[in-house]
Amino acid sequence: SQTIHQWPATLVQPVGSPLSLECTVEGTSNPNLYWYRQAAGRGLQLLFYSVGIGQISSEVPQNLSASRPQDRQFILSSKKLLLSDSGFYLCAWSVVAGGPNTGELFFGEGSRLTVL
Amino acid sequence: GNSVTQMEGPVTLSEEAFLTINCTYTATGYPSLFWYVQYPGEGLQLLLKATKADDKGSNKGFEATYRKETTSFHLEKGSVQVSDSAVYFCALRESGGSYIPTFGRGTSLIVHP
C-alpha cells in the first residue's frame, strides 16, 4: 500500500534561519506531489506542485522554494525564514491519471513551523 | 475558473444532532467532488467522494450527493458524535485536466457532549 512520510513534525526556527522540510512517498511511482500551507485561518494555500523529477510549478511568489530530486521525494526549502512563514505545512500526492483513486489527494501528517 | 464555496463555521452541535455542511461549486467541465476531514493537529484525509452526477458518496455515517443541477455537494450525517469534531473541506478536481484540485476554505465542526 502507499504511504507518505513528512518530517520534521514540529520545528521552531529563528527569523533568518534556513528551512528544509522533507516528504517521501512509498508504494507508488511517478506521483504528482504538492506542498500546501495552512495558516491560522485554516484554509489551504497551494505553494508548489510537481508532475515529475525536476519539474516544479510555483503558485505563490515568496521566499520558499521546492525541489524534487527523486521521483518520490519532495523538499520545501527557504534560505531565510520570515515571521510570516509560520504555519502548518502539508505534503500530498496523487496518482497521475486512471484508476479508482484518480483525483484524490493523499496527505502527510503535516509539519508545524513556528518562526520566532 | 473553478471555485468551491463552503458555509462559514464554526458549526456547533450537540451530540446526536443532524449535521449539514453546505458546499457549492463552479467548474468549467465535469469534476469529481470530494469531502476531506482534518482532525486537530493532523493532515487531511479523504472522507468521501463522487465522480459523476447523482452519485452518492458515503463513509462513517456521512453522505453527500453530487447534484449537477444545483452544483452542490452538501455533507450530511444523521447523528454526530464528539469524535466528529474536525474541520471539513469540500474540493473538486476536473477530470483529465488540471493537476490542481480546488479546495473550499473549510468548515469547523464542534460537537458537544
Short mmCIF file of C-alpha atoms in Angstrom, two decimals:
data_model
loop_
_atom_site.label_atom_id
_atom_site.label_comp_id
_atom_site.label_asym_id
_atom_site.label_seq_id
_atom_site.Cartn_x
_atom_site.Cartn_y
_atom_site.Cartn_z
CA SER A 1 0.00 0.00 0.00
CA GLN A 2 1.01 3.58 -0.46
CA THR A 3 2.27 5.74 2.39
CA ILE A 4 3.53 9.28 2.72
CA HIS A 5 6.05 10.42 5.27
CA GLN A 6 6.69 14.03 6.19
CA TRP A 7 9.25 15.40 8.65
CA PRO A 8 10.02 17.00 10.93
CA ALA A 9 6.61 17.12 12.60
CA THR A 10 7.38 20.24 14.58
CA LEU A 11 10.10 22.83 14.44
CA VAL A 12 10.83 26.23 15.89
CA GLN A 13 13.21 28.41 13.93
CA PRO A 14 14.55 31.95 14.34
CA VAL A 15 13.89 34.60 11.73
CA GLY A 16 16.54 34.49 9.04
CA SER A 17 17.43 30.84 9.51
CA PRO A 18 17.16 28.25 6.72
CA LEU A 19 14.40 25.68 6.38
CA SER A 20 14.17 22.19 4.96
CA LEU A 21 11.02 20.07 5.11
CA GLU A 22 11.11 16.67 3.50
CA CYS A 23 8.39 14.44 2.14
CA THR A 24 8.67 10.95 0.70
CA VAL A 25 6.05 8.68 -0.82
CA GLU A 26 6.23 4.89 -0.85
CA GLY A 27 4.34 2.30 -2.79
CA THR A 28 3.70 4.23 -5.98
CA SER A 29 5.67 5.66 -8.84
CA ASN A 30 5.58 8.94 -10.74
CA PRO A 31 3.09 10.63 -8.41
CA ASN A 32 2.03 14.24 -8.59
CA LEU A 33 3.40 15.96 -5.48
CA TYR A 34 2.16 19.04 -3.67
CA TRP A 35 3.15 21.39 -0.86
CA TYR A 36 0.37 23.28 0.92
CA ARG A 37 0.47 25.78 3.76
CA GLN A 38 -2.30 26.19 6.26
CA ALA A 39 -2.24 29.39 8.26
CA ALA A 40 -4.23 30.12 11.39
CA GLY A 41 -7.38 30.75 9.34
CA ARG A 42 -7.24 27.02 8.37
CA GLY A 43 -7.68 27.48 4.62
CA LEU A 44 -5.26 25.61 2.34
CA GLN A 45 -2.81 27.55 0.22
CA LEU A 46 -1.09 25.64 -2.57
CA LEU A 47 2.60 26.56 -2.64
CA PHE A 48 4.17 24.17 -5.16
CA TYR A 49 3.29 21.15 -7.22
CA SER A 50 5.36 18.77 -9.29
CA VAL A 51 4.45 16.35 -12.06
CA GLY A 52 7.91 14.80 -12.37
CA ILE A 53 11.54 14.86 -11.28
CA GLY A 54 12.94 18.37 -11.53
CA GLN A 55 9.57 19.80 -12.62
CA ILE A 56 8.30 22.35 -10.11
CA SER A 57 5.48 24.83 -10.51
CA SER A 58 5.09 27.66 -8.06
CA GLU A 59 1.68 29.00 -7.24
CA VAL A 60 2.60 31.79 -4.86
CA PRO A 61 5.73 34.00 -5.12
CA GLN A 62 7.57 34.01 -1.80
CA ASN A 63 10.88 33.21 -0.20
CA LEU A 64 10.21 29.47 -0.30
CA SER A 65 11.41 27.02 -2.92
CA ALA A 66 10.77 23.36 -3.69
CA SER A 67 12.79 20.62 -5.27
CA ARG A 68 12.13 17.08 -6.42
CA PRO A 69 15.48 15.33 -6.61
CA GLN A 70 13.93 11.85 -6.86
CA ASP A 71 10.63 10.53 -8.14
CA ARG A 72 9.07 10.15 -4.70
CA GLN A 73 10.88 12.86 -2.77
CA PHE A 74 9.71 16.44 -2.42
CA ILE A 75 11.57 19.07 -0.41
CA LEU A 76 10.44 22.50 0.73
CA SER A 77 13.21 24.96 1.50
CA SER A 78 13.98 28.51 2.45
CA LYS A 79 17.29 30.31 2.74
CA LYS A 80 15.97 32.88 5.22
CA LEU A 81 12.74 32.42 7.12
CA LEU A 82 10.30 35.25 7.78
CA LEU A 83 7.82 35.53 10.63
CA SER A 84 5.05 35.16 8.07
CA ASP A 85 6.34 31.70 7.13
CA SER A 86 4.90 30.27 10.34
CA GLY A 87 2.16 27.75 9.70
CA PHE A 88 1.23 24.15 9.17
CA TYR A 89 2.81 22.68 6.05
CA LEU A 90 1.26 19.71 4.34
CA CYS A 91 2.72 17.48 1.68
CA ALA A 92 0.38 15.50 -0.54
CA TRP A 93 0.49 13.18 -3.53
CA SER A 94 -1.94 11.98 -6.15
CA VAL A 95 -1.92 9.47 -8.97
CA VAL A 96 -1.34 10.95 -12.40
CA ALA A 97 -4.41 9.52 -14.10
CA GLY A 98 -6.63 6.48 -14.30
CA GLY A 99 -7.76 4.02 -11.66
CA PRO A 100 -10.22 4.37 -8.80
CA ASN A 101 -8.18 6.96 -6.92
CA THR A 102 -7.83 9.48 -9.71
CA GLY A 103 -8.34 12.97 -8.38
CA GLU A 104 -7.88 12.07 -4.73
CA LEU A 105 -5.07 13.65 -2.72
CA PHE A 106 -3.25 11.72 -0.01
CA PHE A 107 -1.83 13.97 2.69
CA GLY A 108 1.04 13.63 5.09
CA GLU A 109 0.66 14.33 8.79
CA GLY A 110 1.96 17.87 8.46
CA SER A 111 4.87 19.91 9.79
CA ARG A 112 4.17 22.75 12.19
CA LEU A 113 6.66 25.57 11.75
CA THR A 114 6.97 28.43 14.23
CA VAL A 115 9.28 31.27 13.28
CA LEU A 116 10.31 33.46 16.19
CA GLY B 1 -12.02 29.30 -13.23
CA ASN B 2 -13.08 26.71 -10.72
CA SER B 3 -14.22 27.56 -7.22
CA VAL B 4 -15.69 25.89 -4.15
CA THR B 5 -17.80 27.71 -1.58
CA GLN B 6 -18.48 26.29 1.84
CA MET B 7 -20.64 27.60 4.62
CA GLU B 8 -18.86 29.65 7.23
CA GLY B 9 -18.15 27.99 10.54
CA PRO B 10 -17.81 27.08 13.20
CA VAL B 11 -20.81 24.79 13.26
CA THR B 12 -21.61 23.88 16.85
CA LEU B 13 -23.90 20.95 17.58
CA SER B 14 -24.89 18.70 20.44
CA GLU B 15 -24.13 15.00 20.22
CA GLU B 16 -26.68 13.03 18.15
CA ALA B 17 -27.82 16.15 16.27
CA PHE B 18 -28.24 16.19 12.49
CA LEU B 19 -25.41 17.75 10.51
CA THR B 20 -25.44 19.57 7.19
CA ILE B 21 -22.43 21.41 5.79
CA ASN B 22 -23.24 23.15 2.54
CA CYS B 23 -20.89 23.12 -0.43
CA THR B 24 -21.47 24.59 -3.87
CA TYR B 25 -19.05 24.68 -6.75
CA THR B 26 -18.28 26.33 -10.05
CA ALA B 27 -16.48 24.31 -12.69
CA THR B 28 -15.95 24.53 -16.42
CA GLY B 29 -16.06 20.78 -17.02
CA TYR B 30 -17.25 17.65 -15.24
CA PRO B 31 -15.38 17.48 -11.97
CA SER B 32 -15.08 14.83 -9.33
CA LEU B 33 -16.15 16.07 -5.90
CA PHE B 34 -14.60 15.28 -2.54
CA TRP B 35 -15.01 15.84 1.17
CA TYR B 36 -11.87 15.75 3.27
CA VAL B 37 -11.68 15.80 7.07
CA GLN B 38 -8.87 17.22 9.20
CA TYR B 39 -8.70 16.23 12.85
CA PRO B 40 -6.77 18.57 15.18
CA GLY B 41 -3.04 18.56 14.53
CA GLU B 42 -3.27 16.15 11.61
CA GLY B 43 -3.22 16.19 7.85
CA LEU B 44 -6.33 15.91 5.70
CA GLN B 45 -7.83 12.56 4.84
CA LEU B 46 -10.46 11.69 2.31
CA LEU B 47 -13.90 11.23 3.83
CA LEU B 48 -15.93 10.51 0.70
CA LYS B 49 -16.12 11.29 -2.98
CA ALA B 50 -18.41 11.23 -6.01
CA THR B 51 -17.24 11.18 -9.60
CA LYS B 52 -20.40 11.91 -11.60
CA ALA B 53 -23.81 13.49 -11.31
CA ASP B 54 -26.28 11.79 -8.93
CA ASP B 55 -23.54 9.67 -7.35
CA LYS B 56 -23.73 9.45 -3.58
CA GLY B 57 -20.54 9.16 -1.59
CA SER B 58 -20.73 7.73 1.90
CA ASN B 59 -18.38 6.81 4.72
CA LYS B 60 -18.52 6.62 8.54
CA GLY B 61 -22.19 7.67 8.51
CA PHE B 62 -21.51 10.74 6.38
CA GLU B 63 -23.16 11.16 2.97
CA ALA B 64 -23.05 13.63 0.11
CA THR B 65 -24.83 13.56 -3.25
CA TYR B 66 -23.40 15.09 -6.43
CA ARG B 67 -26.13 17.46 -7.63
CA LYS B 68 -25.25 18.83 -11.06
CA GLU B 69 -28.46 20.83 -11.39
CA THR B 70 -27.73 22.82 -8.24
CA THR B 71 -23.91 22.47 -8.45
CA SER B 72 -23.87 21.26 -4.86
CA PHE B 73 -22.29 18.53 -2.76
CA HIS B 74 -23.66 19.03 0.74
CA LEU B 75 -22.28 16.87 3.54
CA GLU B 76 -24.78 15.26 5.93
CA LYS B 77 -24.76 12.98 8.92
CA GLY B 78 -27.81 11.84 10.81
CA SER B 79 -26.29 11.73 14.29
CA VAL B 80 -22.97 13.37 15.07
CA GLN B 81 -20.55 12.28 17.77
CA VAL B 82 -18.00 14.23 19.76
CA SER B 83 -15.32 12.40 17.77
CA ASP B 84 -16.62 14.05 14.56
CA SER B 85 -15.27 17.40 15.75
CA ALA B 86 -12.87 18.44 13.00
CA VAL B 87 -12.50 20.74 10.02
CA TYR B 88 -14.25 19.60 6.83
CA PHE B 89 -13.07 20.62 3.36
CA CYS B 90 -15.06 20.36 0.17
CA ALA B 91 -13.00 20.04 -3.01
CA LEU B 92 -13.26 19.41 -6.70
CA ARG B 93 -10.93 18.21 -9.40
CA GLU B 94 -11.54 18.38 -13.10
CA SER B 95 -11.35 15.08 -14.91
CA GLY B 96 -8.49 14.84 -17.36
CA GLY B 97 -7.47 18.41 -16.81
CA SER B 98 -5.58 20.36 -14.19
CA TYR B 99 -3.39 18.56 -11.70
CA ILE B 100 -4.52 21.02 -9.09
CA PRO B 101 -7.65 20.39 -7.01
CA THR B 102 -9.73 23.33 -5.83
CA PHE B 103 -10.50 23.41 -2.11
CA GLY B 104 -13.08 25.30 -0.13
CA ARG B 105 -11.94 27.25 2.92
CA GLY B 106 -13.02 24.57 5.35
CA THR B 107 -15.80 24.41 7.93
CA SER B 108 -15.02 23.74 11.56
CA LEU B 109 -17.43 21.39 13.34
CA ILE B 110 -17.61 21.34 17.13
CA VAL B 111 -19.75 18.66 18.76
CA HIS B 112 -20.56 18.99 22.45
CA PRO B 113 -21.50 16.01 24.66
#
